Amino acid sequence: MGSPFLSDVVPAVSIGTRTQGPAPASQRVTAWLPLALLPVTLLLWIPAVRSIDMAAVTDYGLVSVLPVGAWAALLLLIASFVLWWWRDARRYGWLLALHIVLFIVLFYGIPAVASDSLRGPIVYRHAGITDYLTRTGIVNTRQDAYFNWPGFFMGLGFTVEIGGMRSAMALGRWATVAVELMYLPPLLMLLRALTKDARLLWAAALLFFVMNWVNQDYLAPQSFTYIFYLTILALVLTYLKALDSGFSSDFSVAASTAKQAGADLNRGIRVARWSRRVLRVLAPSPAPMPEGVPSTAVGGGTGALVTLVVMLLFAATVASHQLTPYALFFAVSLLVVTGHCRVRGLPVLMGVLLVAWTIFVASGYIDGHLEKITEGSGVATSTAANLTGRLAGSDAHVLIVWERMALSASIWLLSALGAVSRFRKGHQDHAAALLFLAPIPLFLLPYGGEVLMRLYFFMLPFVAFFAAALFVSNGAEGSASRPRVLAAALSRGRRVLLFGSVVCVLMAGSFIARYGNERMDYFTRDEIAAVAELYRLAPAGSYLLVETNYLPWRYQDYEWNRSDPTSGGHRYLSLSQQWELDPSMSPGEMAAWTADTLRADPAAGKQAGFLLLSRSQRAHEEILGGQSAATMGEYEQYLKTSGEFRLVYVNQDARIYARDPEI
Amino acid sequence: MIRLLGWTGIIAALSAILLVLAVVASFGPPWRPAAALIFVSFGPGASLVPLLGLRDTAMELVLIVPVSFAIVILVAAALFYPGLWSPESQLTILLILCGAGLSGRIVQSLHAQGTT
């Protein structure tokens, strides 16, 4: 091949290269010249990204400060990919893989190079959960939802401890790039199960990484369980797919057995025919498979072992994440019901595991949050949380939200057009279409404002597949007559140009959407230093209050024990939560509430608390439409004049107030 | 050795040896974290996946990382819930699993050599 990794994949149409004897040396050198574009992209990208001033990012996100060099590098890389893809996708498969790897580094690695800190507050929280688990060895399912699906954090804890690392944060910086790179191999296997057309496969693979703007790929359970998601679907569609002509083979075996035994052949055939009819009633007929998929379907011992591996991966998914197992369950069930997977018991096994985990492990969380879960379910709630509820905040942010919606809608539209085109041409992409639709029921689950993004993420491999199909023609190109060859070449050329242009536009749109919250997702050194100082100052069991939960904290002392506050951890609170409970509170009333909440209570073992105000919290409120700067200024003034607080730490981006323990 | 264990088996064995050395000798960063990451990503999967007999090198290579992660997660969970978890206990179990996988591979190879 090109790529021994995908040796079964063949090109639908031979493009560009003609192999009629060895080419002269000069021609061979010229043929490889475009490879020089790859180091050029790096030479453009590195200085450009290192020159980014993250402090200057506006409400439009990273796009507001991205230097021209970084844009040029990304566009050049796409152009180079399209060039090799046009020449011969099968022969240069390894080169296309290299382009995708480089794209992942250049597109997803920007924050890791441009910033000193980890991106967003969640990674810090995940480090805190990991720290709590490994420090105490306790799984307290009532602490919060994370501890009901803690598998990922347990595995991460082992890696951190056995690797002698101080914290899981050590792995956070490049986690996004690493995770995206880990998606590539199972994604290729999944696409290989859907098509044998090398051009379609590589175009879909590139589009997957270009269109993945939803930020679900950091050091988090959902990003790692997504590797399991891709792998399980690849295994099911490759090794557990319905065996072609299964019934006719039963028929032949029965007939041949009867003949060999010297029995009445007609009777043997009648028995075989009868059993065939019964089987047809009991089970759906094997669904049509895409043409030319690798014939790796195996039965017997290997099939059983592959089923075992699928269940092993699924069990790790169930233990690690709330939503991914349901996405897998729906997908595999659909494949079984429609006859694309021959292991009919697989959804049953998956369902039993899901129910068992919910009853025996996650019941602690579900018991305590049943009302919240039922209230959070349904189309209306999900629509409000995922669409209408997100259209708030600063003007620039609302524009970014509209851009995200328009981008996602355009991508889905491209994909729908691609699907229609494929089916009209007679391709039997039923499995891809089913897997495209399988995650839709997730929208009804109580998963707050993120479920639509998760849905997009689970659909993405199949969306990319169908969107890519729009740019890959499988017509009767390459016929012998010269004018027709010329017309076909022109049509191909237009298609390739169109593909390159669309990928560039999607990449730019995806960049704006992905990095649109960067002003609040980025933390300065001063903010990190302020949180470290907060932990140094605050005694065990004290209350820690912030404006909103958007700061690099909770990476230590994660737990909170209401009955024995001094046993460790802190009570983490935010003004925004309090304002949500009572929006009518004035700044003065909020200052009074703060003084009361953070007051020491020696009888209950409660120490005086602290308040931390910082740049990223303010950015969060300004971008998403929380309290105004004027309200917060008034609030802070009340604190200062109350005489109940002391400013104990201040730097350019953060201030810490300590509640006076004596008052 | 390569004939007995295959490349994946060699990777599994080396990653395990490297991590044990790094832990015993208390190597500092970046060596010990790197050894831990290599073992967690490849060790268990590389030792066990070839036993599946998939006859598809690409799929075997693809499975190594997910299977490794899944085994690390499930072993951790199996130790955490009964309150038996420690990094050393988990490492011991993972090394036993790797050893079992590699032994199975050797038996498979010897059997295949015997039949040819």
PDB file of C-alpha atoms in Angstrom, chain A residues 200-413:
ATOM      1  CA  LEU A 200     -13.591   8.258   0.740  1.00  0.00           C
ATOM      2  CA  LEU A 201     -11.865   6.771   3.774  1.00  0.00           C
ATOM      3  CA  TRP A 202      -9.091   9.370   3.971  1.00  0.00           C
ATOM      4  CA  ALA A 203     -11.398  12.280   3.176  1.00  0.00           C
ATOM      5  CA  ALA A 204     -13.740  11.151   5.969  1.00  0.00           C
ATOM      6  CA  ALA A 205     -10.819  10.751   8.376  1.00  0.00           C
ATOM      7  CA  LEU A 206      -9.614  14.310   7.693  1.00  0.00           C
ATOM      8  CA  LEU A 207     -13.132  15.727   7.971  1.00  0.00           C
ATOM      9  CA  PHE A 208     -13.601  13.996  11.338  1.00  0.00           C
ATOM     10  CA  PHE A 209     -10.665  15.915  12.802  1.00  0.00           C
ATOM     11  CA  VAL A 210     -11.526  19.151  11.002  1.00  0.00           C
ATOM     12  CA  MET A 211     -15.113  19.120  12.275  1.00  0.00           C
ATOM     13  CA  ASN A 212     -14.480  18.033  15.869  1.00  0.00           C
ATOM     14  CA  TRP A 213     -14.995  21.432  17.476  1.00  0.00           C
ATOM     15  CA  VAL A 214     -16.979  20.343  20.539  1.00  0.00           C
ATOM     16  CA  ASN A 215     -14.112  20.293  23.071  1.00  0.00           C
ATOM     17  CA  GLN A 216     -14.800  16.806  24.441  1.00  0.00           C
ATOM     18  CA  ASP A 217     -11.210  15.682  24.092  1.00  0.00           C
ATOM     19  CA  TYR A 218      -9.266  16.753  27.175  1.00  0.00           C
ATOM     20  CA  LEU A 219      -8.190  14.759  30.235  1.00  0.00           C
ATOM     21  CA  ALA A 220     -11.698  13.534  30.922  1.00  0.00           C
ATOM     22  CA  PRO A 221     -13.746  10.308  31.038  1.00  0.00           C
ATOM     23  CA  GLN A 222     -15.772  11.083  27.917  1.00  0.00           C
ATOM     24  CA  SER A 223     -12.692  11.606  25.776  1.00  0.00           C
ATOM     25  CA  PHE A 224     -11.143   8.269  26.735  1.00  0.00           C
ATOM     26  CA  THR A 225     -14.391   6.307  26.560  1.00  0.00           C
ATOM     27  CA  TYR A 226     -14.781   7.671  23.030  1.00  0.00           C
ATOM     28  CA  ILE A 227     -11.749   5.538  22.102  1.00  0.00           C
ATOM     29  CA  PHE A 228     -13.759   2.551  23.348  1.00  0.00           C
ATOM     30  CA  TYR A 229     -16.796   3.758  21.376  1.00  0.00           C
ATOM     31  CA  LEU A 230     -14.878   3.856  18.095  1.00  0.00           C
ATOM     32  CA  THR A 231     -13.125   0.550  18.786  1.00  0.00           C
ATOM     33  CA  ILE A 232     -16.286  -1.341  19.737  1.00  0.00           C
ATOM     34  CA  LEU A 233     -18.128  -0.159  16.613  1.00  0.00           C
ATOM     35  CA  ALA A 234     -15.129  -1.061  14.436  1.00  0.00           C
ATOM     36  CA  LEU A 235     -15.009  -4.545  15.983  1.00  0.00           C
ATOM     37  CA  VAL A 236     -18.754  -5.116  15.667  1.00  0.00           C
ATOM     38  CA  LEU A 237     -18.831  -4.021  12.025  1.00  0.00           C
ATOM     39  CA  THR A 238     -15.754  -6.051  11.142  1.00  0.00           C
ATOM     40  CA  TYR A 239     -15.679  -9.233  13.209  1.00  0.00           C
ATOM     41  CA  LEU A 240     -19.238  -9.553  14.439  1.00  0.00           C
ATOM     42  CA  LYS A 241     -21.042  -8.532  11.293  1.00  0.00           C
ATOM     43  CA  ALA A 242     -23.723 -10.788   9.889  1.00  0.00           C
ATOM     44  CA  LEU A 243     -22.147 -13.609   7.946  1.00  0.00           C
ATOM     45  CA  ASP A 244     -22.992 -13.287   4.282  1.00  0.00           C
ATOM     46  CA  SER A 245     -25.215 -16.001   2.870  1.00  0.00           C
ATOM     47  CA  GLY A 246     -25.502 -17.593   6.276  1.00  0.00           C
ATOM     48  CA  PHE A 247     -28.728 -19.374   5.490  1.00  0.00           C
ATOM     49  CA  SER A 248     -27.655 -20.705   2.134  1.00  0.00           C
ATOM     50  CA  SER A 249     -24.510 -22.027   3.753  1.00  0.00           C
ATOM     51  CA  ASP A 250     -26.669 -23.814   6.379  1.00  0.00           C
ATOM     52  CA  PHE A 251     -28.563 -25.265   3.501  1.00  0.00           C
ATOM     53  CA  SER A 252     -25.447 -26.549   1.718  1.00  0.00           C
ATOM     54  CA  VAL A 253     -23.957 -27.979   4.898  1.00  0.00           C
ATOM     55  CA  ALA A 254     -27.167 -29.835   5.662  1.00  0.00           C
ATOM     56  CA  ALA A 255     -27.356 -31.152   2.139  1.00  0.00           C
ATOM     57  CA  SER A 256     -23.761 -32.265   2.036  1.00  0.00           C
ATOM     58  CA  THR A 257     -24.000 -33.910   5.456  1.00  0.00           C
ATOM     59  CA  ALA A 258     -27.044 -35.826   4.368  1.00  0.00           C
ATOM     60  CA  LYS A 259     -25.290 -36.944   1.208  1.00  0.00           C
ATOM     61  CA  GLN A 260     -22.164 -38.023   3.024  1.00  0.00           C
ATOM     62  CA  ALA A 261     -24.107 -40.055   5.515  1.00  0.00           C
ATOM     63  CA  GLY A 262     -25.730 -41.863   2.675  1.00  0.00           C
ATOM     64  CA  ALA A 263     -29.156 -40.832   3.939  1.00  0.00           C
ATOM     65  CA  ASP A 264     -32.065 -39.782   1.805  1.00  0.00           C
ATOM     66  CA  LEU A 265     -30.836 -36.581   0.147  1.00  0.00           C
ATOM     67  CA  ASN A 266     -34.317 -35.237  -0.460  1.00  0.00           C
ATOM     68  CA  ARG A 267     -35.188 -35.663   3.187  1.00  0.00           C
ATOM     69  CA  GLY A 268     -32.003 -33.806   4.214  1.00  0.00           C
ATOM     70  CA  ILE A 269     -32.827 -30.951   1.882  1.00  0.00           C
ATOM     71  CA  ARG A 270     -36.397 -30.759   3.187  1.00  0.00           C
ATOM     72  CA  VAL A 271     -35.116 -30.555   6.779  1.00  0.00           C
ATOM     73  CA  ALA A 272     -32.623 -27.862   5.834  1.00  0.00           C
ATOM     74  CA  ARG A 273     -35.291 -25.859   4.014  1.00  0.00           C
ATOM     75  CA  TRP A 274     -37.614 -26.125   6.992  1.00  0.00           C
ATOM     76  CA  SER A 275     -34.958 -24.966   9.444  1.00  0.00           C
ATOM     77  CA  ARG A 276     -34.137 -22.104   7.092  1.00  0.00           C
ATOM     78  CA  ARG A 277     -37.769 -20.929   7.161  1.00  0.00           C
ATOM     79  CA  VAL A 278     -37.862 -21.099  10.978  1.00  0.00           C
ATOM     80  CA  LEU A 279     -34.631 -19.129  11.240  1.00  0.00           C
ATOM     81  CA  ARG A 280     -36.022 -16.496   8.884  1.00  0.00           C
ATOM     82  CA  VAL A 281     -39.047 -16.005  11.117  1.00  0.00           C
ATOM     83  CA  LEU A 282     -36.990 -15.802  14.297  1.00  0.00           C
ATOM     84  CA  ALA A 283     -34.341 -13.461  13.037  1.00  0.00           C
ATOM     85  CA  PRO A 284     -34.173 -10.531  10.666  1.00  0.00           C
ATOM     86  CA  SER A 285     -32.451 -11.283   7.391  1.00  0.00           C
ATOM     87  CA  PRO A 286     -28.856 -10.154   7.150  1.00  0.00           C
ATOM     88  CA  ALA A 287     -28.834  -6.501   6.184  1.00  0.00           C
ATOM     89  CA  PRO A 288     -27.035  -5.442   3.053  1.00  0.00           C
ATOM     90  CA  MET A 289     -23.385  -4.734   3.716  1.00  0.00           C
ATOM     91  CA  PRO A 290     -21.417  -2.022   1.979  1.00  0.00           C
ATOM     92  CA  GLU A 291     -19.799  -3.361  -1.123  1.00  0.00           C
ATOM     93  CA  GLY A 292     -16.292  -4.676  -0.819  1.00  0.00           C
ATOM     94  CA  VAL A 293     -15.814  -4.373   2.942  1.00  0.00           C
ATOM     95  CA  PRO A 294     -12.910  -6.521   4.154  1.00  0.00           C
ATOM     96  CA  SER A 295     -14.023 -10.095   4.459  1.00  0.00           C
ATOM     97  CA  THR A 296     -12.807 -10.599   7.977  1.00  0.00           C
ATOM     98  CA  ALA A 297     -16.029 -11.845   9.494  1.00  0.00           C
ATOM     99  CA  VAL A 298     -15.106 -14.841  11.563  1.00  0.00           C
ATOM    100  CA  GLY A 299     -17.061 -17.321  13.574  1.00  0.00           C
ATOM    101  CA  GLY A 300     -16.295 -19.867  16.255  1.00  0.00           C
ATOM    102  CA  GLY A 301     -13.647 -19.212  18.891  1.00  0.00           C
ATOM    103  CA  THR A 302     -12.416 -15.905  17.474  1.00  0.00           C
ATOM    104  CA  GLY A 303     -15.949 -14.533  17.302  1.00  0.00           C
ATOM    105  CA  ALA A 304     -16.473 -15.443  20.957  1.00  0.00           C
ATOM    106  CA  LEU A 305     -13.159 -13.846  21.926  1.00  0.00           C
ATOM    107  CA  VAL A 306     -13.992 -10.669  20.013  1.00  0.00           C
ATOM    108  CA  THR A 307     -17.359 -10.557  21.809  1.00  0.00           C
ATOM    109  CA  LEU A 308     -15.428 -10.871  25.076  1.00  0.00           C
ATOM    110  CA  VAL A 309     -13.175  -7.958  24.082  1.00  0.00           C
ATOM    111  CA  VAL A 310     -16.226  -5.877  23.166  1.00  0.00           C
ATOM    112  CA  MET A 311     -17.701  -6.559  26.599  1.00  0.00           C
ATOM    113  CA  LEU A 312     -14.375  -5.777  28.285  1.00  0.00           C
ATOM    114  CA  LEU A 313     -14.253  -2.387  26.558  1.00  0.00           C
ATOM    115  CA  PHE A 314     -17.920  -1.807  27.296  1.00  0.00           C
ATOM    116  CA  ALA A 315     -17.443  -2.656  30.985  1.00  0.00           C
ATOM    117  CA  ALA A 316     -14.633  -0.083  31.212  1.00  0.00           C
ATOM    118  CA  THR A 317     -16.958   2.428  29.514  1.00  0.00           C
ATOM    119  CA  VAL A 318     -19.810   1.700  31.936  1.00  0.00           C
ATOM    120  CA  ALA A 319     -17.464   2.162  34.893  1.00  0.00           C
ATOM    121  CA  SER A 320     -16.151   5.468  33.558  1.00  0.00           C
ATOM    122  CA  HIS A 321     -18.932   7.537  32.031  1.00  0.00           C
ATOM    123  CA  GLN A 322     -22.685   8.110  32.244  1.00  0.00           C
ATOM    124  CA  LEU A 323     -23.513   8.777  28.608  1.00  0.00           C
ATOM    125  CA  THR A 324     -21.121   6.807  26.363  1.00  0.00           C
ATOM    126  CA  PRO A 325     -22.482   3.356  27.378  1.00  0.00           C
ATOM    127  CA  TYR A 326     -25.966   4.455  26.324  1.00  0.00           C
ATOM    128  CA  ALA A 327     -24.644   5.677  22.959  1.00  0.00           C
ATOM    129  CA  LEU A 328     -22.979   2.284  22.490  1.00  0.00           C
ATOM    130  CA  PHE A 329     -26.035   0.393  23.660  1.00  0.00           C
ATOM    131  CA  PHE A 330     -28.299   2.205  21.186  1.00  0.00           C
ATOM    132  CA  ALA A 331     -25.794   1.778  18.343  1.00  0.00           C
ATOM    133  CA  VAL A 332     -25.170  -1.943  18.896  1.00  0.00           C
ATOM    134  CA  SER A 333     -28.872  -2.659  19.467  1.00  0.00           C
ATOM    135  CA  LEU A 334     -29.732  -0.996  16.153  1.00  0.00           C
ATOM    136  CA  LEU A 335     -27.039  -2.999  14.377  1.00  0.00           C
ATOM    137  CA  VAL A 336     -28.364  -6.244  15.877  1.00  0.00           C
ATOM    138  CA  VAL A 337     -32.035  -5.499  15.178  1.00  0.00           C
ATOM    139  CA  THR A 338     -31.269  -4.649  11.558  1.00  0.00           C
ATOM    140  CA  GLY A 339     -29.102  -7.716  11.109  1.00  0.00           C
ATOM    141  CA  HIS A 340     -25.741  -5.962  10.790  1.00  0.00           C
ATOM    142  CA  CYS A 341     -24.378  -7.717  13.875  1.00  0.00           C
ATOM    143  CA  ARG A 342     -24.790 -11.444  14.234  1.00  0.00           C
ATOM    144  CA  VAL A 343     -24.261 -11.623  18.017  1.00  0.00           C
ATOM    145  CA  ARG A 344     -27.890 -11.109  18.967  1.00  0.00           C
ATOM    146  CA  GLY A 345     -27.208 -11.439  22.678  1.00  0.00           C
ATOM    147  CA  LEU A 346     -24.808  -8.474  22.684  1.00  0.00           C
ATOM    148  CA  PRO A 347     -27.404  -5.781  23.507  1.00  0.00           C
ATOM    149  CA  VAL A 348     -28.776  -8.035  26.237  1.00  0.00           C
ATOM    150  CA  LEU A 349     -25.322  -8.421  27.795  1.00  0.00           C
ATOM    151  CA  MET A 350     -24.758  -4.680  27.513  1.00  0.00           C
ATOM    152  CA  GLY A 351     -28.170  -3.903  28.992  1.00  0.00           C
ATOM    153  CA  VAL A 352     -27.589  -6.238  31.942  1.00  0.00           C
ATOM    154  CA  LEU A 353     -24.242  -4.585  32.669  1.00  0.00           C
ATOM    155  CA  LEU A 354     -25.762  -1.092  32.416  1.00  0.00           C
ATOM    156  CA  VAL A 355     -28.666  -1.954  34.720  1.00  0.00           C
ATOM    157  CA  ALA A 356     -26.407  -3.752  37.187  1.00  0.00           C
ATOM    158  CA  TRP A 357     -24.082  -0.754  37.415  1.00  0.00           C
ATOM    159  CA  THR A 358     -26.995   1.643  37.864  1.00  0.00           C
ATOM    160  CA  ILE A 359     -28.574  -0.455  40.612  1.00  0.00           C
ATOM    161  CA  PHE A 360     -25.531  -1.584  42.532  1.00  0.00           C
ATOM    162  CA  VAL A 361     -23.015   1.229  42.028  1.00  0.00           C
ATOM    163  CA  ALA A 362     -24.611   4.453  40.800  1.00  0.00           C
ATOM    164  CA  SER A 363     -27.702   4.179  42.994  1.00  0.00           C
ATOM    165  CA  GLY A 364     -26.108   6.507  45.555  1.00  0.00           C
ATOM    166  CA  TYR A 365     -26.206   9.379  43.103  1.00  0.00           C
ATOM    167  CA  ILE A 366     -29.503   8.478  41.451  1.00  0.00           C
ATOM    168  CA  ASP A 367     -31.348   8.175  44.815  1.00  0.00           C
ATOM    169  CA  GLY A 368     -30.231  11.624  45.852  1.00  0.00           C
ATOM    170  CA  HIS A 369     -30.911  13.316  42.517  1.00  0.00           C
ATOM    171  CA  LEU A 370     -33.998  11.531  41.210  1.00  0.00           C
ATOM    172  CA  GLU A 371     -36.056  14.733  41.059  1.00  0.00           C
ATOM    173  CA  LYS A 372     -33.285  16.585  39.252  1.00  0.00           C
ATOM    174  CA  ILE A 373     -32.870  13.698  36.794  1.00  0.00           C
ATOM    175  CA  THR A 374     -36.576  13.498  35.919  1.00  0.00           C
ATOM    176  CA  GLU A 375     -36.856  17.292  35.639  1.00  0.00           C
ATOM    177  CA  GLY A 376     -33.817  17.390  33.358  1.00  0.00           C
ATOM    178  CA  SER A 377     -35.197  14.842  30.878  1.00  0.00           C
ATOM    179  CA  GLY A 378     -37.242  15.451  27.764  1.00  0.00           C
ATOM    180  CA  VAL A 379     -37.172  17.347  24.499  1.00  0.00           C
ATOM    181  CA  ALA A 380     -38.297  20.725  25.867  1.00  0.00           C
ATOM    182  CA  THR A 381     -35.751  20.743  28.697  1.00  0.00           C
ATOM    183  CA  SER A 382     -32.922  19.610  26.444  1.00  0.00           C
ATOM    184  CA  THR A 383     -33.823  22.136  23.752  1.00  0.00           C
ATOM    185  CA  ALA A 384     -33.860  24.950  26.302  1.00  0.00           C
ATOM    186  CA  ALA A 385     -30.568  23.885  27.873  1.00  0.00           C
ATOM    187  CA  ASN A 386     -28.748  23.175  24.607  1.00  0.00           C
ATOM    188  CA  LEU A 387     -30.063  25.792  22.203  1.00  0.00           C
ATOM    189  CA  THR A 388     -32.167  28.691  23.434  1.00  0.00           C
ATOM    190  CA  GLY A 389     -30.465  28.830  26.845  1.00  0.00           C
ATOM    191  CA  ARG A 390     -27.061  29.205  25.229  1.00  0.00           C
ATOM    192  CA  LEU A 391     -28.013  32.317  23.253  1.00  0.00           C
ATOM    193  CA  ALA A 392     -27.057  34.665  26.054  1.00  0.00           C
ATOM    194  CA  GLY A 393     -24.088  36.746  27.080  1.00  0.00           C
ATOM    195  CA  SER A 394     -21.987  39.372  25.395  1.00  0.00           C
ATOM    196  CA  ASP A 395     -22.748  40.305  21.770  1.00  0.00           C
ATOM    197  CA  ALA A 396     -19.542  38.653  20.591  1.00  0.00           C
ATOM    198  CA  HIS A 397     -20.377  35.453  22.467  1.00  0.00           C
ATOM    199  CA  VAL A 398     -23.906  35.294  21.052  1.00  0.00           C
ATOM    200  CA  LEU A 399     -22.360  35.615  17.599  1.00  0.00           C
ATOM    201  CA  ILE A 400     -20.027  32.711  18.402  1.00  0.00           C
ATOM    202  CA  VAL A 401     -22.987  30.602  19.581  1.00  0.00           C
ATOM    203  CA  TRP A 402     -24.840  31.354  16.326  1.00  0.00           C
ATOM    204  CA  GLU A 403     -21.697  30.437  14.404  1.00  0.00           C
ATOM    205  CA  ARG A 404     -21.529  27.101  16.248  1.00  0.00           C
ATOM    206  CA  MET A 405     -25.152  26.345  15.428  1.00  0.00           C
ATOM    207  CA  ALA A 406     -24.744  27.364  11.778  1.00  0.00           C
ATOM    208  CA  LEU A 407     -21.555  25.306  11.489  1.00  0.00           C
ATOM    209  CA  SER A 408     -23.148  22.192  12.989  1.00  0.00           C
ATOM    210  CA  ALA A 409     -26.257  22.603  10.833  1.00  0.00           C
ATOM    211  CA  SER A 410     -24.106  23.015   7.698  1.00  0.00           C
ATOM    212  CA  ILE A 411     -22.080  19.928   8.562  1.00  0.00           C
ATOM    213  CA  TRP A 412     -25.235  17.879   9.141  1.00  0.00           C
ATOM    214  CA  LEU A 413     -26.682  19.215   5.893  1.00  0.00           C
TER     215      LEU A 413
END
